[in-house]
Coordinates of C-alpha atoms in Angstrom, one line a residue:
M11 CA 102.2 115.0 83.8
K12 CA 100.3 117.8 85.6
R13 CA 97.9 116.5 86.8
F14 CA 99.5 112.6 87.4
L15 CA 102.1 115.1 90.0
L16 CA 98.7 116.6 91.6
T17 CA 97.6 112.5 91.9
F18 CA 100.9 111.3 93.6
F19 CA 100.5 114.5 95.9
F20 CA 97.0 114.5 96.4
I21 CA 97.3 110.1 98.0
L22 CA 100.4 111.3 100.0
G23 CA 98.4 113.9 101.3
I24 CA 95.6 111.7 102.6
I25 CA 98.3 108.4 103.3
M26 CA 99.9 110.8 105.8
A27 CA 97.0 112.2 107.1
I28 CA 96.0 109.0 107.9
A29 CA 99.5 108.0 109.2
I30 CA 99.5 110.7 111.7
I31 CA 95.9 110.2 113.3
F32 CA 96.8 106.9 114.1
D33 CA 100.7 107.5 115.1
I34 CA 98.4 110.1 117.8
S35 CA 96.3 107.8 118.9
E36 CA 99.5 105.3 120.0
Q37 CA 101.4 107.8 121.7
I38 CA 99.3 110.4 122.5
D39 CA 99.5 109.1 126.7
D40 CA 103.3 108.8 126.3
L41 CA 103.5 112.4 124.9
V42 CA 100.9 113.4 127.5
E43 CA 102.7 111.7 130.5
N44 CA 106.5 113.1 129.5
E45 CA 104.6 116.6 128.7
A46 CA 105.6 117.5 125.5
P47 CA 106.0 120.8 124.1
L48 CA 103.3 120.5 121.2
K49 CA 105.5 123.3 119.0
G50 CA 108.6 119.9 119.6
I51 CA 105.3 117.4 118.4
L52 CA 104.3 119.5 115.5
W53 CA 108.1 121.2 114.1
D54 CA 110.3 118.4 115.7
Y55 CA 108.5 115.2 115.6
Y56 CA 105.3 115.4 112.8
K57 CA 107.0 117.4 109.8
N58 CA 109.7 115.1 110.3
F59 CA 107.8 112.4 110.6
V60 CA 105.9 112.9 106.9
L61 CA 109.3 113.5 105.3
F62 CA 111.1 110.0 106.6
Y63 CA 107.8 107.8 105.8
G64 CA 106.9 110.1 102.8
N65 CA 110.1 109.3 100.9
L66 CA 109.9 106.1 102.5
F67 CA 106.9 104.4 100.2
S68 CA 106.9 107.8 97.5
P69 CA 108.0 104.6 95.0
L70 CA 104.7 102.9 96.5
L71 CA 102.9 105.8 96.2
T72 CA 103.9 106.7 92.7
F73 CA 102.9 103.1 91.5
L74 CA 99.3 103.8 93.6
A75 CA 99.0 107.4 91.6
V76 CA 100.0 106.1 88.7
I77 CA 97.3 102.7 88.0
F78 CA 94.6 105.7 89.6
F79 CA 95.2 108.1 86.7
T80 CA 96.3 105.7 84.6
A81 CA 92.1 104.5 85.6
Q82 CA 90.2 106.8 85.0
L83 CA 91.7 107.7 81.0
A84 CA 91.8 104.1 80.1
S85 CA 87.8 104.2 82.0
R86 CA 86.8 106.9 79.3
T87 CA 88.8 105.3 76.9
E88 CA 91.0 107.9 76.3
I89 CA 93.5 105.8 76.1
V90 CA 91.7 104.0 73.0
A91 CA 91.1 107.8 71.8
I92 CA 94.7 108.3 71.7
L93 CA 96.5 105.9 70.6
S94 CA 93.8 105.3 67.6
G95 CA 95.0 109.2 66.9
G96 CA 98.9 107.6 65.7
I97 CA 100.3 108.6 68.7
S98 CA 102.6 105.1 70.4
F99 CA 101.9 103.8 73.5
R100 CA 106.3 104.8 74.5
R101 CA 105.3 107.9 73.5
L102 CA 102.2 108.3 75.4
M103 CA 104.6 107.0 78.1
W104 CA 106.8 110.0 78.1
P105 CA 105.2 112.2 80.6
Y106 CA 105.3 109.1 83.0
F107 CA 108.8 109.0 82.8
I108 CA 109.2 113.0 83.3
S109 CA 107.1 112.9 86.1
A110 CA 109.2 109.6 87.6
T111 CA 112.0 112.1 87.0
I112 CA 111.1 114.3 88.8
L113 CA 109.8 111.8 92.0
A114 CA 113.1 109.5 91.6
A115 CA 115.3 112.9 91.8
G116 CA 114.0 114.0 94.9
S117 CA 113.8 110.8 96.7
F118 CA 117.7 110.6 95.7
Y119 CA 118.1 114.0 97.1
L120 CA 115.5 113.2 100.2
N121 CA 117.2 110.1 101.0
N122 CA 121.0 110.5 101.0
Y123 CA 120.7 114.5 102.2
L124 CA 118.1 116.3 103.7
V125 CA 115.4 112.9 105.0
P126 CA 118.5 112.8 107.5
K127 CA 119.1 115.6 108.5
A128 CA 115.3 115.8 109.8
N129 CA 116.2 112.4 111.3
Q130 CA 118.2 114.0 113.7
D131 CA 114.8 115.8 115.4
R132 CA 112.5 113.2 115.0
I133 CA 114.7 110.6 116.5
E134 CA 115.9 113.2 119.5
F135 CA 112.5 113.9 120.3
E136 CA 110.9 110.2 120.1
S137 CA 113.9 109.1 122.6
R138 CA 113.2 112.0 124.8
Y139 CA 109.6 112.2 124.4
I140 CA 108.4 108.4 123.5
H141 CA 110.7 105.6 123.9
T142 CA 111.8 106.7 126.9
Y143 CA 111.2 103.1 128.5
R144 CA 114.0 101.5 126.0
R145 CA 116.4 99.2 127.2
T146 CA 119.8 101.0 128.8
L147 CA 121.1 97.5 130.0
N148 CA 123.4 96.0 127.0
Q149 CA 124.8 92.4 127.9
G150 CA 127.6 90.7 126.1
V151 CA 129.7 93.8 124.5
H152 CA 133.1 92.1 122.5
K153 CA 134.1 94.3 120.0
Q154 CA 137.4 95.4 118.4
I155 CA 137.9 99.0 118.7
S156 CA 140.7 99.3 116.6
P157 CA 143.6 97.4 114.7
G158 CA 144.7 95.4 117.4
Q159 CA 142.4 96.4 120.2
M160 CA 139.6 93.9 121.5
I161 CA 137.1 94.9 124.5
Y162 CA 134.7 92.8 126.8
F163 CA 131.7 94.2 128.9
D164 CA 130.0 92.0 130.7
K165 CA 127.2 93.9 130.8
F166 CA 127.2 98.0 129.7
N167 CA 124.9 100.2 130.9
S168 CA 124.7 103.3 128.5
K169 CA 122.3 105.3 130.6
S170 CA 124.4 105.8 133.6
N171 CA 127.5 104.7 131.1
I172 CA 128.7 101.8 134.1
G173 CA 130.7 99.0 132.5
Y174 CA 130.8 95.3 134.4
E175 CA 133.7 92.8 134.0
F176 CA 135.3 95.0 131.8
T177 CA 138.6 93.2 129.1
L178 CA 140.7 95.0 127.0
E179 CA 143.3 92.9 125.0
E180 CA 145.8 94.1 122.7
W181 CA 147.4 91.8 119.6
D182 CA 150.3 92.5 117.3
G183 CA 149.4 90.0 114.8
I184 CA 148.0 86.7 117.1
E185 CA 150.5 87.3 119.4
L186 CA 148.8 88.3 122.9
K187 CA 151.0 91.6 124.3
S188 CA 148.9 92.9 127.3
K189 CA 145.0 91.8 129.0
L190 CA 143.2 93.8 131.1
F191 CA 140.7 93.1 133.0
A192 CA 138.6 95.4 136.2
N193 CA 135.2 94.4 138.1
Y194 CA 133.7 97.9 137.0
V195 CA 134.3 100.9 134.8
K196 CA 132.6 104.0 134.8
W197 CA 133.1 106.9 131.6
D198 CA 134.1 111.0 133.4
S199 CA 132.2 113.2 130.8
T200 CA 133.8 115.9 132.0
S201 CA 137.7 114.8 132.0
Q202 CA 137.3 112.6 129.5
T203 CA 138.6 109.5 131.2
W204 CA 137.7 106.2 132.5
S205 CA 138.1 105.5 135.6
L206 CA 139.1 101.6 136.5
E207 CA 137.6 99.9 140.1
N208 CA 140.0 96.9 141.4
Y209 CA 141.8 96.2 137.9
Y210 CA 144.4 93.8 136.8
L211 CA 146.9 94.7 134.0
R212 CA 148.8 91.2 132.9
T213 CA 151.9 92.4 130.2
Y214 CA 154.0 90.4 128.5
E215 CA 156.9 90.7 127.6
E216 CA 160.3 89.2 125.6
D217 CA 162.2 88.6 129.1
G218 CA 158.3 87.3 130.6
E219 CA 155.5 88.5 131.7
R220 CA 154.7 91.7 134.6
V221 CA 151.5 91.9 136.4
E222 CA 150.3 95.1 137.4
E223 CA 146.9 95.4 139.8
G224 CA 145.3 98.1 142.4
K225 CA 142.3 99.3 143.6
Q226 CA 141.6 102.7 141.1
R227 CA 143.3 103.9 138.2
D228 CA 142.3 107.2 135.7
T229 CA 142.8 106.4 132.5
T230 CA 142.2 106.5 128.5
F231 CA 141.0 104.8 125.7
A232 CA 140.6 104.6 122.4
F233 CA 136.5 104.5 122.5
T234 CA 133.6 106.1 124.6
P235 CA 129.9 105.0 125.8
K236 CA 128.8 106.3 122.2
E237 CA 130.6 103.4 120.9
F238 CA 128.0 101.3 122.9
A239 CA 125.0 103.5 120.9
N240 CA 121.9 102.3 118.9
R241 CA 123.9 102.3 115.4
I242 CA 121.6 101.0 113.7
N243 CA 119.3 104.0 114.4
D244 CA 122.2 106.0 114.3
I245 CA 122.6 105.6 110.3
Q246 CA 119.3 106.9 109.5
R247 CA 121.0 110.6 111.2
M248 CA 123.6 110.4 108.3
N249 CA 124.1 112.0 104.6
V250 CA 125.7 110.3 102.4
N251 CA 128.9 110.5 103.0
E252 CA 128.8 110.3 107.0
L253 CA 127.8 107.0 105.8
D254 CA 130.1 106.0 104.2
D255 CA 133.2 107.1 106.8
F256 CA 131.3 105.2 109.3
I257 CA 131.4 102.3 107.5
E258 CA 134.6 102.1 106.5
E259 CA 134.7 103.2 110.6
Q260 CA 133.2 100.5 112.1
R261 CA 134.4 97.8 109.5
L262 CA 138.1 98.1 110.7
K263 CA 136.1 98.0 114.1
G264 CA 135.4 95.0 113.3
D265 CA 131.8 95.8 114.1
P266 CA 129.2 93.1 113.4
N267 CA 126.3 94.7 112.1
I268 CA 128.3 95.9 109.0
P269 CA 125.4 94.4 107.0
F270 CA 122.3 96.6 108.2
Y271 CA 124.7 100.3 107.7
L272 CA 125.4 98.3 104.1
I273 CA 121.6 97.4 103.1
E274 CA 121.1 101.4 104.3
K275 CA 123.2 102.9 102.2
H276 CA 122.5 100.4 99.0
T277 CA 118.5 101.5 99.8
R278 CA 119.0 105.0 99.8
N279 CA 120.0 104.4 96.1
A280 CA 117.9 101.6 95.3
L281 CA 114.5 102.8 96.2
P282 CA 114.6 106.4 93.8
F283 CA 115.7 103.7 91.1
S284 CA 112.6 101.8 91.8
T285 CA 109.6 104.9 90.9
Y286 CA 110.6 104.3 87.5
I287 CA 109.5 100.4 87.6
L288 CA 106.8 100.8 89.0
T289 CA 105.3 103.6 86.9
I290 CA 105.9 100.8 83.9
I291 CA 104.3 98.2 85.8
G292 CA 101.8 100.5 86.5
V293 CA 101.2 102.0 83.3
A294 CA 100.9 98.6 81.6
M295 CA 98.7 97.1 84.2
S296 CA 95.8 100.2 84.0
S297 CA 95.8 101.4 80.6
R298 CA 93.4 98.6 79.6
K299 CA 89.4 99.3 80.3
V300 CA 88.6 96.2 82.5
R301 CA 85.0 94.9 83.9
G302 CA 85.1 96.8 87.6
G303 CA 86.7 99.7 86.4
I304 CA 89.1 101.6 88.5
G305 CA 88.1 99.8 91.5
A306 CA 89.1 96.7 90.1
H307 CA 93.1 98.5 89.1
I308 CA 93.6 100.0 92.4
A309 CA 93.3 95.9 93.9
A310 CA 95.4 94.1 91.2
G311 CA 98.3 97.6 92.4
L312 CA 97.8 97.1 95.9
A313 CA 98.4 93.4 96.0
L314 CA 101.3 93.5 93.8
A315 CA 102.6 96.8 96.0
V316 CA 102.5 94.0 99.4
T317 CA 104.3 91.9 97.0
Y318 CA 107.3 94.3 96.5
I319 CA 107.5 95.6 100.1
L320 CA 107.4 91.0 100.6
A321 CA 110.7 91.5 98.5
M322 CA 112.4 93.9 100.0
K323 CA 111.8 92.3 103.4
V324 CA 113.1 88.4 102.4
S325 CA 116.0 90.2 100.9
T326 CA 117.0 92.0 103.5
V327 CA 116.6 89.1 106.0
Y328 CA 118.7 87.6 103.6
A329 CA 121.4 89.7 103.6
T330 CA 121.4 90.6 107.7
N331 CA 121.2 86.8 108.5
A332 CA 122.1 84.2 105.7
G333 CA 124.9 85.9 103.8
L334 CA 123.3 88.1 101.2
D335 CA 125.8 90.7 100.0
P336 CA 123.8 93.8 100.0
L337 CA 124.1 95.2 97.4
Y338 CA 122.4 92.7 95.7
A339 CA 119.0 92.4 98.4
A340 CA 119.4 95.8 97.8
W341 CA 118.2 95.7 94.2
I342 CA 117.1 92.2 93.7
P343 CA 113.5 93.2 94.1
N344 CA 114.6 95.6 91.7
L345 CA 115.5 93.1 89.0
L346 CA 112.4 91.0 89.8
Y347 CA 110.1 93.3 89.6
G348 CA 111.8 95.0 86.6
V349 CA 112.0 91.3 84.6
L350 CA 108.1 92.2 85.5
A351 CA 108.3 95.4 84.1
I352 CA 109.1 94.5 80.5
Y353 CA 107.4 92.0 80.2
L354 CA 104.0 93.8 80.6
Y355 CA 104.9 96.5 79.0
S356 CA 105.2 94.3 75.5
K357 CA 102.0 92.8 76.5
A358 CA 100.1 97.3 76.7
P359 CA 97.8 98.0 74.6
K360 CA 99.8 99.1 71.1

């Protein structure tokens, strides 16, 4: 078990070192141009970079570690000797399962609590020093901000907090109660109010409709500019409890990105479980001594890892574009490869 865990962390260290080298070569121009401090690069960015990506790919790195470690044993005929000595293949699997449990438990904790906290610093650093060019103009914003309240912006600039061609509708069931138009709205962060320019309010009452219009008006609404931020990125900063609360809040507001949020939630739980499945597959694949030695096992393992990643991507696309339940999307790769794991386990040398 100790040797297996050491192999895992050795592979993790190599992969993360390579990833950092490639990332530095890609981001160096932005870091220099935006005068990013060295302490921030090392502590706020790359420390959290390793936490995020190391945890994200930990099941696949576990898989490679299992193949590398087990193939070494098989090439030295140690597995044959163990099985010939009367130890069953199931008994041989126990150290792997214990190691997988340690890694899966660590991944579950990182996914739901530690990594979201680390992502806050990483994403803020990226926004300040790397992705400063990202688009700030949202077009065609249309969403429900609370039950019965719908808003629309033709354009909203999230950098200046200015919206154009604004509409607010208030509904009571299927009955429209009021409709507010404004050519221009701007958020005042000091007073926490919205300033309307060239507004027109139409209120529908039992005895007819009432119209109010004017050049300028300061008022409050049940939303702030944060409502139009990149929520897909924001959910990476939330722990499991914050994510649950956020999903319920956005569901009430009719957020169209709910499937993305649910996939994030379910993937955090499905990913650690895949450590067990890939461990079984790795041991079953590499426990036989084959022509080509460790290289053949690693090549087969990499090919299988690619198909696993592809299955994850395909199921995610189906959930976001074809209406597949996000719970199924997160777990389908595990179910498919779970069946493969059972089959390979049944064919493993006994």
